[in-house]
CSV table of C-alpha atoms in Angstrom, one decimal:
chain,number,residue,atom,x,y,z
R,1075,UNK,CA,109.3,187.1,64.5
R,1076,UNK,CA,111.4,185.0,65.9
R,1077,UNK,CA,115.7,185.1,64.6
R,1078,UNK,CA,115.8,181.6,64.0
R,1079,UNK,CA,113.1,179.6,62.8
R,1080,UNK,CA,113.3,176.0,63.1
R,1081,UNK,CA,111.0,172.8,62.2
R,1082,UNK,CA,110.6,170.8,65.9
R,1083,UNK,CA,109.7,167.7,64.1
R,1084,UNK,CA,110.0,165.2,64.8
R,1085,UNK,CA,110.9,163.4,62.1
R,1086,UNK,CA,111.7,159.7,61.5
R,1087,UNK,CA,113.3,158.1,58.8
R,1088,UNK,CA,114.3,154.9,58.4
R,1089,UNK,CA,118.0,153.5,58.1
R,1090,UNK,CA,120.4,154.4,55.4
R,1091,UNK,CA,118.3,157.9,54.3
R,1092,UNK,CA,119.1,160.8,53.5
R,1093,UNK,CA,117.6,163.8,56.0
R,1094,UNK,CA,117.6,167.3,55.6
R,1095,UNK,CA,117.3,169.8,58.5
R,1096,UNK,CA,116.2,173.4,58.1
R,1097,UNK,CA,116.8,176.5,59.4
R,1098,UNK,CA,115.6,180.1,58.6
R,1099,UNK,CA,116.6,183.3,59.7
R,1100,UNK,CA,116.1,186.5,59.7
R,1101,UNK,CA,119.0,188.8,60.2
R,1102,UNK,CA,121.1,189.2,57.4
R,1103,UNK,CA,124.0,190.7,59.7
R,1104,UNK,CA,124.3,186.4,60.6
R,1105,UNK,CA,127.8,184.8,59.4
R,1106,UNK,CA,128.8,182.2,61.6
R,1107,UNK,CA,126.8,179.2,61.3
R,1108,UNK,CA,126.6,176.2,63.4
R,1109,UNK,CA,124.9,173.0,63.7
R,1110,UNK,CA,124.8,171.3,67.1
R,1111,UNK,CA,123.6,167.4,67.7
R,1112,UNK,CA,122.4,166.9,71.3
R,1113,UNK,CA,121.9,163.2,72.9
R,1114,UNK,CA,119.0,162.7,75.1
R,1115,UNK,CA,120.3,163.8,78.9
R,1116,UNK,CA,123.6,165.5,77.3
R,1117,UNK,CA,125.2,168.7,76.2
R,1118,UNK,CA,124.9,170.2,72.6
R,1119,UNK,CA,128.1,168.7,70.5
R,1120,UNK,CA,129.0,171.0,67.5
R,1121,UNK,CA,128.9,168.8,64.5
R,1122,UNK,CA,129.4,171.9,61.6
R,1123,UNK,CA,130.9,175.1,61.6
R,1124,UNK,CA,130.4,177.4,58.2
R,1125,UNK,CA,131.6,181.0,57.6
R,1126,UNK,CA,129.3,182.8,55.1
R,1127,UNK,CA,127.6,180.9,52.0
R,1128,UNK,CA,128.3,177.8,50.4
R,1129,UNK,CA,128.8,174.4,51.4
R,1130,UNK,CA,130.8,172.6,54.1
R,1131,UNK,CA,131.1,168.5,54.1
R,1132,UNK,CA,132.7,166.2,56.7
R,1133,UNK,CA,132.1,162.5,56.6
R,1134,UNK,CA,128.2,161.6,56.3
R,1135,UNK,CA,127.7,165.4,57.5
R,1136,UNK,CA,126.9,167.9,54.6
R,1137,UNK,CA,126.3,171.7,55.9
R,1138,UNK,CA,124.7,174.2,53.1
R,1139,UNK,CA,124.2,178.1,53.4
R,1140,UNK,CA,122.2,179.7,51.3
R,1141,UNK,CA,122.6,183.9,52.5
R,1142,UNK,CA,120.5,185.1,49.7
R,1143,UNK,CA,117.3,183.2,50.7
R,1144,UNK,CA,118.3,183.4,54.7
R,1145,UNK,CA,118.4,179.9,54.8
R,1146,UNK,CA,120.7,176.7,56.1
R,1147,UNK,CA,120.9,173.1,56.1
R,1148,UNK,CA,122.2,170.1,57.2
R,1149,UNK,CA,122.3,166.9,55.1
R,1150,UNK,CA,123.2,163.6,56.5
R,1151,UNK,CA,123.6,160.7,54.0
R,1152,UNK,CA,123.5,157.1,55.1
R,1153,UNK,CA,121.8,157.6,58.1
R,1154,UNK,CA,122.3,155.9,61.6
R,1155,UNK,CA,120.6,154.9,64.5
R,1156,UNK,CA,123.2,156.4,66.4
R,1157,UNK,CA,122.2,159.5,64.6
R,1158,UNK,CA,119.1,160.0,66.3
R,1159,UNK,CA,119.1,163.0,68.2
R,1160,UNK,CA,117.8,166.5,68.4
R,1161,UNK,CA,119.3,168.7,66.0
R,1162,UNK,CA,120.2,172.7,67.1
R,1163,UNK,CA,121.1,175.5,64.3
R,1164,UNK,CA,122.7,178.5,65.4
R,1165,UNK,CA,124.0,181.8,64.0
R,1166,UNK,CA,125.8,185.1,65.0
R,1167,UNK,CA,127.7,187.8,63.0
R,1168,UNK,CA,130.7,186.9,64.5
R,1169,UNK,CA,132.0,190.7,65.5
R,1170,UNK,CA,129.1,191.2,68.1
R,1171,UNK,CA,130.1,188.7,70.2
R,1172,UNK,CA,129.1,184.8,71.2
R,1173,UNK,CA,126.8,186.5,73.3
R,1174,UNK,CA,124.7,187.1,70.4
R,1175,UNK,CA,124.3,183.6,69.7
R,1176,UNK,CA,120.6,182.7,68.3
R,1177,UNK,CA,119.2,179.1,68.3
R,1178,UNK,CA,117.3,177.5,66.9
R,1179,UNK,CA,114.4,175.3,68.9
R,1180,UNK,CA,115.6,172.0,67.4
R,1181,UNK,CA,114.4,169.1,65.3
R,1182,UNK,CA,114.3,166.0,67.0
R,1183,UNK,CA,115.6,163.2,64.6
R,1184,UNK,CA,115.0,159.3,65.1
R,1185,UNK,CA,116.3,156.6,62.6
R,1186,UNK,CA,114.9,153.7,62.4
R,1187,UNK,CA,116.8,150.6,62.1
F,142,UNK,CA,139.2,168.7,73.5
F,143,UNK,CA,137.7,171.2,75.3
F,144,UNK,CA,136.1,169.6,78.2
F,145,UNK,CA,133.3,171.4,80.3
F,146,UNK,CA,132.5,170.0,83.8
F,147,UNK,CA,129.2,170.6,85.5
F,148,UNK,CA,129.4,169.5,89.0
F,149,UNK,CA,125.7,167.8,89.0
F,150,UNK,CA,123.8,165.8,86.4
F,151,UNK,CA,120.6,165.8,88.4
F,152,UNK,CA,119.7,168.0,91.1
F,153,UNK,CA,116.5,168.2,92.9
F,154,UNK,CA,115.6,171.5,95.3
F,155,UNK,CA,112.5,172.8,97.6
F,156,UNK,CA,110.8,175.9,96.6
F,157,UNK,CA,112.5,178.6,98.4
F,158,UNK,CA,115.9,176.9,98.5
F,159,UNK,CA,119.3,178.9,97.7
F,160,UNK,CA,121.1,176.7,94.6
F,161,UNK,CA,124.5,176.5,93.0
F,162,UNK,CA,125.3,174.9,89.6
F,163,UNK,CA,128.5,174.9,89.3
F,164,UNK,CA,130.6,174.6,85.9
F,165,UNK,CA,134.2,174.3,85.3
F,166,UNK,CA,136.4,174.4,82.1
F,167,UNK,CA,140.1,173.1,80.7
F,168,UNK,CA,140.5,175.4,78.4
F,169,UNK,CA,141.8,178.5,79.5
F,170,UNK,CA,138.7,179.9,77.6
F,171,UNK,CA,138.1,183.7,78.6
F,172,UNK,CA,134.1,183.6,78.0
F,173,UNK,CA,131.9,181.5,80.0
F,174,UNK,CA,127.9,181.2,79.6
F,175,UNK,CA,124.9,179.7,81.4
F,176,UNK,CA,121.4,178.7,79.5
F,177,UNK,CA,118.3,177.0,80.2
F,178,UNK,CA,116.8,174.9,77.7
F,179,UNK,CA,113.0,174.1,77.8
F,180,UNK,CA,110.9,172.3,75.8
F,181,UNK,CA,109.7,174.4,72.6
F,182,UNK,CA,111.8,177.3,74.2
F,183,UNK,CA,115.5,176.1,73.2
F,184,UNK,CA,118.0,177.6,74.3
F,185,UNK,CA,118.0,181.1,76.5
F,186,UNK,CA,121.2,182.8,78.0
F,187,UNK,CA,120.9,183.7,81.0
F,188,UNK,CA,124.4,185.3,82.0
F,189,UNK,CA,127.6,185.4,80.5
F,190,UNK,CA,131.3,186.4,81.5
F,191,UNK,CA,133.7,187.8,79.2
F,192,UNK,CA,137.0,187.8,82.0
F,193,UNK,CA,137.2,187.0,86.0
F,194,UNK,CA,135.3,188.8,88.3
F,195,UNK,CA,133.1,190.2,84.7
F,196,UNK,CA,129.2,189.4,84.4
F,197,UNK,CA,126.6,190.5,81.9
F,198,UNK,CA,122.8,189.6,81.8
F,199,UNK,CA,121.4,188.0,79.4
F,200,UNK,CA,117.9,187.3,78.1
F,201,UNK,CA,116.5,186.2,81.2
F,202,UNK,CA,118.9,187.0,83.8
F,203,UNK,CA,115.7,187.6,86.9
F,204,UNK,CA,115.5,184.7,90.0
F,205,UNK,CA,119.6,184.3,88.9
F,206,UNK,CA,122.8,185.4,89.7
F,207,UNK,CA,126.2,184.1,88.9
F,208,UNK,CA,130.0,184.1,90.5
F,209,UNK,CA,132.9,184.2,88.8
F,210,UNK,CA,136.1,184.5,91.1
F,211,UNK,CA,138.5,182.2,88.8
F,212,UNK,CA,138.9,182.1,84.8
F,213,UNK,CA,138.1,177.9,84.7
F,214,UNK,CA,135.0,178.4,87.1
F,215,UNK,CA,131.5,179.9,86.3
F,216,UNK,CA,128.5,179.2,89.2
F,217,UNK,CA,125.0,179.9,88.5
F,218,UNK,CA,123.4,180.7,91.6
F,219,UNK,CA,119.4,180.6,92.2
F,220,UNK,CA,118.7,182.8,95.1
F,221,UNK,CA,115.7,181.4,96.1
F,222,UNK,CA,114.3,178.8,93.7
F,223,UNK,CA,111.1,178.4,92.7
F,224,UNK,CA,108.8,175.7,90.8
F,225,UNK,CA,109.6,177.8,87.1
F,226,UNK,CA,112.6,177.3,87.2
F,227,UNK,CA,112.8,173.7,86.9
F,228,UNK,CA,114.7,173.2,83.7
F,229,UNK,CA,117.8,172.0,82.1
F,230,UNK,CA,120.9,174.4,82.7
F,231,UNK,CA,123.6,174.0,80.8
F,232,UNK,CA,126.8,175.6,80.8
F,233,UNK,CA,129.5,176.7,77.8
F,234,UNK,CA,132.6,177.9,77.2
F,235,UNK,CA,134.5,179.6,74.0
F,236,UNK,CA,137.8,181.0,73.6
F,237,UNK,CA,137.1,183.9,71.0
F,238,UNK,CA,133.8,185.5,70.5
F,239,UNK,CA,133.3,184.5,67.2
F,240,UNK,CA,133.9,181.1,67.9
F,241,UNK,CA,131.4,178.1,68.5
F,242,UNK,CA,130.5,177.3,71.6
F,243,UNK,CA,131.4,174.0,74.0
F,244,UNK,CA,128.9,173.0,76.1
F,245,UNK,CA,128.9,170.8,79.3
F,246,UNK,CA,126.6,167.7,80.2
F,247,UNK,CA,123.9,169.8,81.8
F,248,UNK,CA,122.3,169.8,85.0
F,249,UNK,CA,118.5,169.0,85.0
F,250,UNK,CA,117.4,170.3,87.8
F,251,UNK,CA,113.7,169.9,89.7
F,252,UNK,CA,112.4,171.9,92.0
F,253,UNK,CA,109.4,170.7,93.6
C-alpha cells in the first residue's frame, strides 16, 4: 500500500466551479500537510501549508484535514483557467525530517473557459 | 522568495554519457534535495543533503551521485547515463526539516 494515495484524474470542470482534490493516507504519524500546484514544464509551487486537523483558507484556496479518517483536501471556489494544473499532496511528521516527505502522484486539473 | 536555479531547462545526453544537473539556491537553506518525477510515478528522492560536503540516499539513489562542496550549490551527477533515466529532475531546497519544500523549474532531461 502505497503512503499517499491520490486520484490522477484528470478532471475537467468548467469555469467558475467548485473542485475538490483528494488525498489519502496511511500513516497516522503524518502532520505536516501540503498542497503543491505544478504548471506544465515548471516546478511544484506550494499553494497550502496545514499543521494537524482542521481547516486552512487563503483566497479562492480552501485546505481541509480530516486526521481521524486519514484524509485531506483542497477546495478551490470560482475556478480559473489559469488554475489548470496538476495538483501534488504531500505529508510528513514534521520531526523525522523533510526527507520523509511522501507525495502524492497528482491530479491533473483543467478548467474550461 | 526563495528562489531555486537549475542551470538547464532541457537537456539532451547519449547513452553512456557523464551528466551534471546542477541547482543553486538564495536562501541560505541548509537542506538541499534532488527528485525525478515520472509519469504515474510522482515524485522520488533520489539524494538529499542536510550541510556542505553531507549526502544521504534516498529512494532510488543507483546510476546517481551528487556533489555538494558549497551550502547554495547541489549537482546531481549521472555517471554514465542511460535511456531509464530520461525524466524530469527537479531540485529543492528548505530551511528547517519540518518545513515545505521550494522547488526549482526542473530540468527534463532526454537521453537517447
Amino acid at each position: 500500500q502505497k503512503e499517499v494515495e491520490q486520484d490522477p484524474g484528470p478532471l475537467s470542470v468548467p469555469e467558475g466551479a467548485i473542485v475538490s482534490l483528494n488525498c489519502t493516507y496511511s500513516n497516522s504519524a503524518f502532520q505536516y500537510f501540503m498542497w503543491y500546484r505544478q504548471y506544465s514544464r515548471k516546478g511544484p509551487e506550494l499553494l497550502m501549508y496545514t499543521y494537524s486537523s482542521g481547516n486552512k483558507e487563503d483566497g479562492r484556496f480552501t485546505a481541509q484535514v480530516d486526521k481521524s479518517s486519514k484524509y485531506i483536501s483542497l477546495f478551490i471556489r470560482d475556478s480559473q483557467p489559469s488554475d489548470s494544473a496538476t495538483y501534488l499532496c504531500a505529508m510528513n511528521g514534521g520531526q523525522t525530517g523533510a526527507n520523509n516527505l511522501f507525495f502524492g502522484t497528482g491530479t491533473r486539473l483543467t478548467v474550461i473557459p | 522568495d526563495v528562489k531555486v536555479t537549475q542551470s538547464s531547462r532541457y537537456l539532451v545526453k547519449r547513452t553512456g554519457e557523464k551528466v551534471f544537473l546542477e541547482c543553486v539556491q538564495d536562501m541560505d537553506h541548509e537542506n538541499m534535495f534532488w527528485y525525478r518525477q515520472d509519469p504515474g510515478l510522482g515524485l522520488r528522492l533520489i539524494y538529499f543533503s542536510y550541510d556542505v560536503k553531507m549526502k544521504e540516499k534516498g529512494d532510488i539513489p543507483e546510476g546517481y551521485s551528487v556533489s555538494r562542496e558549497k551550502k547554495e550549490r547541489f549537482s546531481l551527477i549521472l555517471e554514465s547515463a542511460s535511456t531509464n533515466q530520461t525524466s524530469m529532475y527537479l531540485c529543492a531546497s528548505v530551511r528547517d526539516r519540518g518545513s515545505p519544500l521550494h522547488f526549482g523549474n526542473g530540468t527534463r532531461l532526454t537521453v537517447t
